[in-house]
Coordinates of C-alpha atoms and ligand atoms in Angstrom, one line a residue:
Chain A
M1 CA -24.0 5.7 -2.2
R2 CA -27.0 6.7 -4.3
R3 CA -29.4 5.6 -1.6
D4 CA -27.4 7.4 1.1
R5 CA -27.7 10.6 -0.9
G6 CA -31.5 10.2 -1.0
I7 CA -31.6 9.6 2.8
V8 CA -29.3 12.6 3.4
F9 CA -31.5 14.9 1.3
A10 CA -34.7 13.6 2.8
W11 CA -33.4 14.4 6.3
Q12 CA -32.1 17.8 5.2
L13 CA -35.5 18.6 3.8
A14 CA -37.3 17.3 6.9
I15 CA -35.2 19.4 9.3
G16 CA -35.7 22.5 7.2
I17 CA -39.4 22.1 6.9
G18 CA -39.8 21.1 10.5
A19 CA -37.9 24.2 11.7
V20 CA -39.8 26.6 9.5
A21 CA -43.1 25.0 10.3
S22 CA -42.6 25.2 14.1
W23 CA -41.5 28.8 13.7
Q24 CA -44.7 29.6 11.9
W25 CA -46.7 27.6 14.4
L26 CA -45.1 29.2 17.5
V27 CA -45.9 32.7 16.1
G28 CA -49.4 31.5 15.1
V29 CA -50.2 30.4 18.7
K30 CA -48.7 33.6 20.0
L31 CA -45.8 31.9 21.9
L32 CA -43.4 34.1 19.8
D33 CA -44.0 37.8 19.0
P34 CA -43.9 38.5 15.3
F35 CA -42.5 42.0 16.0
F36 CA -39.3 40.4 17.2
V37 CA -39.0 37.3 15.0
S38 CA -41.4 38.0 12.1
R39 CA -42.9 34.8 10.6
P40 CA -41.9 32.5 7.7
S41 CA -45.0 33.3 5.6
D42 CA -44.4 37.0 5.8
I43 CA -40.7 36.6 5.0
A44 CA -41.7 34.5 1.9
I45 CA -44.2 37.1 0.8
R46 CA -41.6 39.8 1.2
I47 CA -39.0 38.0 -0.8
A48 CA -41.6 37.3 -3.5
T49 CA -42.5 41.0 -3.7
W50 CA -38.8 41.9 -3.9
V51 CA -38.4 39.5 -6.8
T52 CA -41.5 40.4 -8.7
S53 CA -41.0 44.2 -8.3
G54 CA -37.3 43.7 -9.2
V55 CA -35.9 45.8 -6.3
I56 CA -33.8 43.0 -5.1
W57 CA -31.8 42.4 -8.2
G58 CA -29.8 45.6 -8.3
H59 CA -28.9 45.2 -4.6
L60 CA -28.1 41.5 -4.9
L61 CA -25.9 42.1 -7.9
I62 CA -23.9 44.8 -6.2
T63 CA -23.3 42.5 -3.1
L64 CA -22.4 39.6 -5.3
E65 CA -20.0 41.8 -7.3
E66 CA -18.2 43.0 -4.1
A67 CA -18.1 39.5 -2.7
F68 CA -16.8 38.0 -5.9
L69 CA -14.1 40.6 -6.3
G70 CA -13.1 40.2 -2.7
L71 CA -13.0 36.4 -3.0
V72 CA -10.9 36.4 -6.1
A73 CA -8.5 39.1 -4.9
G74 CA -8.2 37.6 -1.4
A75 CA -7.7 34.1 -2.8
V76 CA -5.1 35.1 -5.3
L77 CA -3.2 37.1 -2.7
G78 CA -3.6 34.4 0.0
I79 CA -2.6 31.5 -2.2
T80 CA 0.4 33.3 -3.7
L81 CA 1.8 34.4 -0.4
G82 CA 1.0 31.0 1.1
F83 CA 3.1 29.4 -1.6
V84 CA 6.0 31.9 -1.3
L85 CA 6.3 31.6 2.4
A86 CA 5.9 27.9 2.5
R87 CA 8.8 27.6 0.0
S88 CA 11.0 30.0 1.9
P89 CA 11.0 29.1 5.6
L90 CA 13.3 31.9 6.5
V91 CA 11.0 34.6 5.2
A92 CA 8.1 32.8 6.8
R93 CA 9.8 33.0 10.2
I94 CA 10.5 36.7 9.7
C95 CA 6.9 37.5 8.7
D96 CA 5.3 35.2 11.3
P97 CA 4.6 37.7 14.1
Y98 CA 3.3 40.3 11.7
I99 CA 0.9 38.0 10.1
T100 CA -0.4 36.9 13.4
M101 CA -0.8 40.5 14.4
L102 CA -2.6 41.5 11.3
N103 CA -4.9 38.5 11.5
G104 CA -5.8 39.6 15.0
V105 CA -7.2 42.9 14.0
P106 CA -11.0 42.8 14.2
R107 CA -12.4 43.5 10.7
V108 CA -15.4 45.5 11.9
V109 CA -13.0 48.1 13.3
L110 CA -11.4 48.3 9.8
A111 CA -14.7 48.9 8.0
P112 CA -14.9 52.6 8.9
I113 CA -11.3 53.1 8.0
F114 CA -11.8 51.5 4.6
L115 CA -14.9 53.7 4.0
L116 CA -12.5 56.7 4.6
W117 CA -9.8 55.3 2.3
F118 CA -11.8 53.8 -0.5
G119 CA -15.1 55.8 -0.3
L120 CA -18.7 54.7 -0.1
G121 CA -18.6 52.7 -3.4
I122 CA -17.9 49.1 -3.8
W123 CA -14.1 49.2 -3.2
S124 CA -14.3 49.7 0.6
K125 CA -16.5 46.5 0.7
V126 CA -14.2 44.6 -1.6
A127 CA -11.3 45.6 0.7
L128 CA -13.1 44.3 3.7
A129 CA -13.9 41.0 2.0
V130 CA -10.3 40.7 1.0
T131 CA -9.1 41.1 4.6
L132 CA -11.3 38.2 5.6
V133 CA -10.7 35.9 2.7
F134 CA -6.9 36.5 2.5
F135 CA -6.0 35.0 5.9
V136 CA -8.1 31.9 5.5
M137 CA -6.6 31.2 2.1
F138 CA -3.2 32.1 3.2
F139 CA -3.0 29.8 6.3
N140 CA -4.5 26.8 4.4
T141 CA -2.3 27.1 1.4
F142 CA 0.7 27.5 3.6
Q143 CA -0.2 24.4 5.6
G144 CA -1.1 22.5 2.4
V145 CA 2.2 23.2 0.8
R146 CA 4.1 22.4 3.9
D147 CA 2.2 19.3 4.2
A148 CA 3.2 18.0 0.8
D149 CA 4.6 14.5 0.9
R150 CA 8.3 14.6 1.1
V151 CA 8.8 11.5 -1.0
L152 CA 6.6 12.9 -3.8
V153 CA 8.6 16.1 -3.8
D154 CA 11.9 14.2 -3.8
N155 CA 10.8 11.9 -6.6
A156 CA 9.6 14.8 -8.8
R157 CA 13.0 16.5 -8.2
M158 CA 14.9 13.4 -9.1
L159 CA 12.8 13.1 -12.3
G160 CA 14.0 16.6 -13.2
A161 CA 11.4 19.0 -11.9
S162 CA 12.5 22.7 -11.6
E163 CA 11.1 24.7 -8.7
R164 CA 8.3 26.0 -11.0
Q165 CA 7.5 22.6 -12.2
L166 CA 7.5 21.3 -8.7
V167 CA 4.9 24.0 -7.8
R168 CA 2.8 23.1 -10.8
H169 CA 2.9 19.3 -10.7
V170 CA 3.3 18.5 -7.0
L171 CA 2.7 21.4 -4.6
I172 CA -0.5 23.0 -6.1
P173 CA -2.3 19.6 -6.5
S174 CA -1.2 18.6 -3.1
A175 CA -2.4 21.9 -1.6
L176 CA -5.6 21.8 -3.5
T177 CA -7.4 19.7 -0.9
W178 CA -6.6 22.4 1.7
I179 CA -7.3 25.3 -0.7
F180 CA -10.8 23.9 -1.5
S181 CA -11.8 23.3 2.1
S182 CA -10.8 27.0 2.8
L183 CA -12.6 28.1 -0.3
H184 CA -15.9 26.9 1.3
T185 CA -15.2 29.0 4.4
S186 CA -13.9 31.9 2.3
L187 CA -17.1 32.0 0.3
G188 CA -19.1 32.9 3.4
F189 CA -16.5 35.3 4.6
A190 CA -16.5 37.2 1.3
M191 CA -20.3 37.7 1.6
V192 CA -19.9 38.7 5.3
G193 CA -17.2 41.3 4.3
A194 CA -19.4 42.7 1.5
V195 CA -22.6 42.9 3.6
V196 CA -20.9 44.3 6.7
G197 CA -19.3 47.0 4.6
E198 CA -22.6 47.9 3.1
Y199 CA -24.3 47.8 6.4
L200 CA -21.9 50.4 7.8
G201 CA -22.0 52.8 5.0
S202 CA -23.5 52.4 1.6
S203 CA -26.6 53.2 -0.5
R204 CA -26.8 49.9 -2.3
G205 CA -26.5 46.2 -1.7
L206 CA -28.1 43.6 0.6
G207 CA -26.3 45.0 3.6
Y208 CA -27.9 48.3 2.9
M209 CA -31.4 46.7 2.6
I210 CA -30.9 45.0 5.9
S211 CA -29.7 48.1 7.6
Q212 CA -32.7 50.1 6.2
A213 CA -35.1 47.5 7.5
E214 CA -33.5 47.5 10.9
G215 CA -33.7 51.3 11.0
T216 CA -37.5 50.9 10.9
F217 CA -37.7 47.9 13.1
D218 CA -38.9 45.9 10.1
T219 CA -37.9 42.4 11.3
T220 CA -39.5 40.8 8.2
G221 CA -37.2 42.8 6.0
V222 CA -34.1 41.9 8.0
F223 CA -34.9 38.2 8.0
A224 CA -35.8 38.3 4.3
G225 CA -32.4 39.8 3.6
M226 CA -30.7 37.1 5.6
V227 CA -32.6 34.4 3.8
V228 CA -31.5 35.7 0.4
L229 CA -28.0 36.0 1.6
A230 CA -27.9 32.5 3.0
S231 CA -29.4 31.1 -0.3
V232 CA -26.8 32.7 -2.3
V233 CA -24.0 31.3 -0.1
V234 CA -25.5 27.8 -0.2
A235 CA -25.8 27.9 -4.0
A236 CA -22.2 29.2 -4.5
G237 CA -21.0 26.5 -2.1
M238 CA -22.7 23.9 -4.2
G239 CA -20.9 25.2 -7.2
V240 CA -17.5 25.0 -5.4
T241 CA -18.3 21.4 -4.3
R242 CA -18.9 20.4 -8.0
L243 CA -15.6 22.0 -9.1
E244 CA -13.9 20.4 -6.2
K245 CA -15.3 16.9 -7.1
W246 CA -14.0 17.3 -10.6
L247 CA -10.6 18.6 -9.8
L248 CA -10.0 16.2 -7.0
R249 CA -11.5 13.2 -8.8
W250 CA -8.3 11.2 -8.2
K251 CA -9.3 11.1 -4.6
R252 CA -12.7 9.5 -4.9
S253 CA -11.3 6.0 -5.5
E254 CA -9.5 6.1 -2.1
A255 CA -12.7 6.5 -0.1
Chain B
M1 CA 42.0 2.7 -13.5
P2 CA 38.7 4.1 -15.1
I3 CA 36.7 6.6 -13.2
P4 CA 33.9 4.9 -11.1
A5 CA 30.3 6.0 -12.0
L6 CA 29.6 6.4 -8.3
E7 CA 31.9 6.5 -5.4
F8 CA 31.6 6.9 -1.6
V9 CA 34.7 8.2 -0.1
H10 CA 34.8 7.9 3.7
V11 CA 31.2 8.7 3.9
S12 CA 29.5 8.8 7.3
R13 CA 26.0 10.0 8.2
S14 CA 24.5 10.7 11.6
F15 CA 20.9 11.6 12.6
A16 CA 19.5 13.2 15.7
T17 CA 17.5 10.8 17.7
P18 CA 14.1 11.8 19.3
A19 CA 16.0 12.0 22.7
G20 CA 18.3 14.6 21.1
R21 CA 21.4 12.4 20.9
D22 CA 23.4 11.6 17.8
Y23 CA 22.8 8.4 16.1
R24 CA 25.5 7.4 13.6
A25 CA 23.8 5.3 11.0
L26 CA 26.6 4.9 8.5
D27 CA 30.3 5.0 9.4
D28 CA 33.2 5.5 7.0
I29 CA 31.7 3.9 3.9
C30 CA 34.2 3.5 1.1
L31 CA 32.7 2.0 -2.0
A32 CA 33.3 2.5 -5.7
V33 CA 30.8 1.4 -8.3
P34 CA 32.4 1.0 -11.7
A35 CA 30.6 2.4 -14.7
G36 CA 28.2 -0.2 -16.2
A37 CA 28.3 -2.4 -13.1
F38 CA 25.3 -4.0 -11.3
L39 CA 25.9 -3.6 -7.6
A40 CA 23.6 -5.1 -5.0
I41 CA 23.6 -4.0 -1.4
V42 CA 22.2 -6.2 1.3
G43 CA 22.1 -5.7 5.1
P44 CA 19.8 -6.0 8.0
S45 CA 16.7 -3.8 8.2
G46 CA 17.6 -0.3 9.5
C47 CA 21.3 -0.6 8.8
G48 CA 21.3 2.4 6.5
K49 CA 20.7 1.1 3.0
S50 CA 18.2 3.8 2.1
T51 CA 20.3 6.4 3.7
L52 CA 23.2 5.4 1.5
L53 CA 21.0 5.7 -1.7
N54 CA 19.6 9.0 -0.5
M55 CA 23.2 10.3 -0.4
A56 CA 23.9 8.9 -3.8
A57 CA 20.9 10.7 -5.1
G58 CA 22.1 13.9 -3.5
L59 CA 18.9 14.3 -1.4
L60 CA 20.9 13.9 1.8
A61 CA 24.3 15.3 2.5
P62 CA 26.9 13.1 4.2
T63 CA 27.8 14.2 7.7
S64 CA 31.4 13.7 6.6
G65 CA 33.1 12.3 3.5
T66 CA 32.1 12.9 -0.1
V67 CA 30.0 11.2 -2.8
R68 CA 31.6 11.4 -6.2
V69 CA 29.7 11.0 -9.4
G70 CA 31.8 10.3 -12.5
G71 CA 34.8 11.6 -10.6
A72 CA 33.2 14.9 -9.6
E73 CA 32.2 15.7 -6.0
L74 CA 28.4 15.7 -5.7
A75 CA 26.8 18.9 -4.5
G76 CA 23.0 19.1 -4.7
L77 CA 20.9 16.6 -6.7
N78 CA 22.5 13.9 -8.7
R79 CA 21.5 14.7 -12.2
H80 CA 23.0 11.5 -13.6
A81 CA 20.8 9.2 -11.6
T82 CA 17.2 8.1 -11.3
Y83 CA 16.0 6.9 -7.9
M84 CA 13.3 4.4 -7.3
F85 CA 12.2 5.0 -3.8
Q86 CA 11.3 2.3 -1.2
Q87 CA 8.1 4.2 -0.5
D88 CA 5.3 4.9 -3.0
A89 CA 6.2 8.0 -4.9
L90 CA 3.7 8.2 -7.7
L91 CA 1.7 11.4 -7.9
P92 CA -1.9 10.5 -6.8
W93 CA -3.5 13.2 -9.0
K94 CA -1.9 12.0 -12.2
D95 CA -3.1 8.9 -13.9
V96 CA -0.7 6.0 -14.7
R97 CA 0.2 7.2 -18.1
E98 CA 1.0 10.7 -16.9
N99 CA 3.0 9.4 -14.0
V100 CA 5.1 7.2 -16.3
G101 CA 5.6 10.1 -18.8
L102 CA 6.3 12.6 -16.0
G103 CA 10.1 12.7 -16.5
L104 CA 9.6 13.4 -20.2
T105 CA 7.0 16.1 -19.5
L106 CA 9.3 17.8 -17.1
A107 CA 12.1 17.7 -19.7
G108 CA 9.8 19.5 -22.1
V109 CA 8.9 16.5 -24.4
G110 CA 5.6 17.1 -26.2
R111 CA 2.4 15.6 -24.9
A112 CA 1.7 13.1 -27.7
D113 CA 5.3 11.9 -27.8
A114 CA 5.4 11.5 -24.0
Q115 CA 2.2 9.6 -24.0
A116 CA 3.3 7.2 -26.8
R117 CA 6.6 6.5 -25.0
A118 CA 4.8 6.0 -21.7
D119 CA 2.4 3.5 -23.3
A120 CA 5.4 1.6 -24.7
W121 CA 6.9 1.4 -21.2
L122 CA 3.5 0.4 -19.7
A123 CA 3.4 -2.5 -22.0
R124 CA 6.8 -3.6 -20.9
V125 CA 5.8 -3.7 -17.3
G126 CA 2.6 -5.4 -18.2
L127 CA 0.2 -2.6 -17.4
A128 CA -1.0 -1.4 -20.8
A129 CA -4.6 -1.8 -19.7
F130 CA -4.2 0.5 -16.8
A131 CA -3.0 3.7 -18.5
R132 CA -6.0 5.7 -17.3
H133 CA -6.2 4.5 -13.8
F134 CA -5.1 6.6 -10.9
P135 CA -2.5 5.2 -8.5
A136 CA -5.1 4.7 -5.7
Q137 CA -6.9 2.3 -8.0
L138 CA -3.9 0.0 -8.4
S139 CA -2.5 -2.8 -6.1
G140 CA 0.8 -2.2 -4.3
G141 CA 2.7 -4.3 -6.7
M142 CA 1.2 -2.6 -9.7
R143 CA 2.2 0.8 -8.3
K144 CA 5.8 -0.5 -8.0
R145 CA 5.8 -1.5 -11.7
V146 CA 4.5 1.9 -12.7
A147 CA 7.3 3.5 -10.6
M148 CA 9.8 1.3 -12.5
A149 CA 8.5 2.5 -15.8
Q150 CA 8.5 6.1 -14.6
N151 CA 12.2 5.7 -13.7
W152 CA 13.4 3.7 -16.7
I153 CA 11.7 6.0 -19.3
I154 CA 14.3 8.7 -18.6
D155 CA 17.7 8.1 -19.8
R156 CA 20.3 8.4 -16.9
D157 CA 23.6 6.7 -16.4
V158 CA 22.9 5.5 -12.9
L159 CA 19.8 3.7 -11.6
L160 CA 19.4 3.7 -7.8
M161 CA 16.7 1.2 -6.7
D162 CA 15.6 0.7 -3.1
E163 CA 13.9 -2.7 -2.7
P164 CA 12.0 -2.3 -5.9
F165 CA 10.6 -5.8 -6.1
S166 CA 9.9 -6.6 -2.5
A167 CA 6.1 -6.0 -2.9
L168 CA 5.7 -8.2 -5.9
D169 CA 4.6 -11.8 -6.0
I170 CA 7.2 -14.3 -7.2
H171 CA 6.1 -14.5 -10.8
T172 CA 5.8 -10.8 -11.5
R173 CA 9.0 -10.4 -9.6
Q174 CA 10.9 -12.7 -11.9
R175 CA 9.4 -11.0 -14.9
M176 CA 10.5 -7.6 -13.6
E177 CA 14.0 -8.9 -12.8
G178 CA 14.2 -10.2 -16.3
E179 CA 13.1 -6.8 -17.7
L180 CA 15.7 -5.1 -15.5
L181 CA 18.5 -7.3 -16.7
A182 CA 17.4 -6.8 -20.3
L183 CA 17.3 -3.0 -19.9
W184 CA 20.7 -3.1 -18.2
G185 CA 22.1 -5.3 -20.9
E186 CA 20.9 -3.0 -23.7
S187 CA 22.1 0.2 -22.2
R188 CA 25.0 -0.6 -20.0
R189 CA 23.8 1.7 -17.3
T190 CA 25.1 1.5 -13.7
I191 CA 22.8 0.0 -11.2
V192 CA 22.9 0.2 -7.4
F193 CA 20.2 -2.1 -6.2
V194 CA 19.2 -2.4 -2.5
T195 CA 17.4 -5.6 -1.5
H196 CA 16.8 -7.6 1.6
D197 CA 16.6 -10.8 -0.5
L198 CA 20.1 -12.3 -0.9
E199 CA 19.0 -14.7 -3.6
E200 CA 17.8 -11.8 -5.7
A201 CA 21.0 -9.9 -5.1
I202 CA 23.1 -12.8 -6.3
A203 CA 20.8 -13.6 -9.3
L204 CA 21.0 -10.0 -10.6
A205 CA 24.3 -8.4 -9.6
D206 CA 28.0 -8.5 -10.5
E207 CA 28.9 -7.7 -7.0
V208 CA 27.1 -8.1 -3.7
V209 CA 28.0 -5.7 -0.8
V210 CA 27.1 -6.7 2.7
L211 CA 26.5 -3.9 5.2
S212 CA 26.8 -4.5 8.9
A213 CA 24.1 -4.0 11.5
G214 CA 23.7 -0.4 12.8
P215 CA 24.7 1.7 14.5
A216 CA 27.8 2.7 12.7
S217 CA 27.1 0.4 9.8
H218 CA 30.0 -0.2 7.5
V219 CA 30.9 -2.5 4.6
V220 CA 31.4 -6.0 6.0
S221 CA 32.4 -7.7 2.8
R222 CA 32.2 -7.5 -1.0
H223 CA 31.5 -10.6 -3.1
A224 CA 32.1 -10.8 -6.8
V225 CA 29.3 -12.8 -8.6
T226 CA 31.0 -14.6 -11.4
L227 CA 27.9 -16.4 -12.8
D228 CA 27.7 -16.3 -16.6
R229 CA 25.5 -13.9 -18.4
P230 CA 22.9 -13.9 -19.7
R231 CA 21.4 -15.6 -16.7
D232 CA 18.4 -17.8 -16.7
L233 CA 16.6 -16.4 -13.7
L234 CA 14.2 -19.4 -13.5
D235 CA 16.8 -22.1 -13.0
L236 CA 19.8 -20.1 -11.7
R237 CA 18.9 -20.6 -8.0
T238 CA 19.6 -24.3 -8.1
E239 CA 22.9 -24.2 -9.8
P240 CA 25.9 -25.3 -7.6
A241 CA 27.9 -22.1 -8.3
F242 CA 24.9 -20.1 -7.1
V243 CA 24.4 -22.2 -4.0
D244 CA 28.1 -21.9 -3.1
L245 CA 28.0 -18.1 -3.4
Y246 CA 24.8 -17.9 -1.4
R247 CA 26.4 -20.0 1.4
S248 CA 29.5 -17.8 1.7
I249 CA 27.6 -14.5 1.5
W250 CA 24.9 -15.7 3.9
A251 CA 27.6 -16.6 6.4
D252 CA 28.4 -12.9 6.6
L253 CA 24.9 -11.5 6.4
R254 CA 23.6 -14.0 9.0
Q255 CA 25.9 -12.6 11.7
E256 CA 24.8 -9.1 11.0
V257 CA 21.1 -10.0 11.0
I258 CA 21.6 -11.7 14.4
K259 CA 23.5 -8.7 15.8
S260 CA 20.7 -6.5 14.6
H261 CA 18.1 -8.6 16.3
A262 CA 20.1 -8.8 19.5
S263 CA 20.5 -5.0 19.7
G264 CA 16.7 -4.8 19.6
R265 CA 16.8 -2.2 16.9
V266 CA 14.5 -4.2 14.6
Ligands
ATP301 N1 15.5 11.3 8.6 C1 16.0 10.5 9.6 N2 16.0 11.0 10.8 C2 16.5 10.3 11.9 N3 16.9 9.0 11.8 C3 16.9 8.5 10.5 C4 16.5 9.2 9.4 N4 16.6 8.4 8.3 C5 17.1 7.2 8.7 N5 17.3 7.3 10.1 C6 17.9 6.2 10.9 O1 19.0 5.7 10.2 C7 19.0 4.3 10.2 C8 19.1 3.7 8.8 O2 17.8 3.9 8.2 P1 17.6 3.5 6.7 O3 16.2 3.9 6.3 O4 18.7 3.9 5.8 O5 17.6 1.9 6.9 P2 17.5 0.7 5.8 O6 18.7 -0.1 5.8 O7 17.0 1.3 4.5 O8 16.3 -0.2 6.4 P3 15.1 -1.0 5.7 O9 15.8 -2.2 5.1 O10 14.2 -1.4 6.8 O11 14.5 -0.2 4.6 C9 17.8 3.8 11.0 O12 18.3 3.5 12.3 C10 16.9 5.0 11.1 O13 16.3 5.1 12.3
MG302 MG1 15.3 1.2 3.4

């Protein structure tokens, strides 16, 4: 187990370094044009200047705030509705075509409308993130609750569980596996929602920085923005994994 | 005549088969379980024993007929009964102690109190050392014992048990049978006990009911077990009275088992 982890990490590191090094090298020997793909050293320097000068923090904070609010609101709405519909099959059947329909709407098309409705501030971005997160959380929770072992539910009911207790002691823990796997996806989606919203209309945030850089064909700036974005998502994902490990610790012994 | 604790009145139950036809599992079951009785049900695999208990628990409605509990027609869950399922039914995310105390927690008993009582029950089923384990960390037989404690900790008039001891080795099994008889002796609850082991049925019960092979399983015969109580589970099985009973019930059960094999349903 411990040795495996070392091997996995070594490989991850090797692949990352290999990719970055060959990128640097390909640009160095002029096989790739830095105008289109920039180069890793430039990107690193750009990020370093952003950090030392402090310009990045304000933008990053705004994006994180939007993504976080979108994630929380989307998750709460998605999980709640997932539970309600999973527990009332009739309502679920009535709502089914509408949910499919709404989920089919391309979010990029919604972005300008949200700008119109909620203004250029953070709320239009939060709304966009919510539309992305909500459906992932909803479908997974719905499935997770539906998937709950029939015998466990019956046993808890025989032991005296009310509907609310059933949700708390059986259905939520049972759906938690599903909810967590969707939380990983949702994390990325929340960031995408925030950044795309900023990209299309804003004066602050990572998405704004990226769009500014694109406006001046500054590929280094674009890549630097993406790297920051990716790092944040990876870090948040690791946090979720730890929480998941702790909450689902009863599972480890099965593996 | 006193009111039976549990009564099946012309109960039948059908299921839809994968081919879309109607499969009649149980047909016209009439069976009364007197309050305080220990009733064992035996029958070939797949004849409908679990189905019968599911209906007694109120988890499954009869296709026709009624289930009566203490004289009143059962609608919805049977709140006077606990049900120990044939399958594993412990919550994987709760440790052994929490699982055992679950019925108390659900009834609003305080945490410390529920824990103390759960620990006492764990000691009774010989698992005091495993209070903090999760179900996945136990053996199949240990999980069954946890399930027993989980069911017995809550005080209900009727105990429904579906092959509770079949996963246990012979020694643990005899210990658990002893505990069950002790519990029953103390509290005079009504027990409906499904088993595929005829010896166990005779050793424990006041009455053994033989169900026929499916489809359309019905009550073939009922046998009163007149062995004295308290019974010595270790030596009982070699006593002449026990052996005689075994012979006469097995004569009925044997035919059903053969039928069930012949029909290819097992
Ligand atoms: N939910 C269901 N849907 C369809 N058929 C079912 C269902 N439950 C039970 N049956 C059928 O009813 C019959 C009786 O099943 P049941 O589980 O009651 O048998 P059993 O006597 O408990 O068997 P065993 O001793 O193997 O546990 C079987 O033929 C089974 O296929
Ligand atoms: Mg069964």
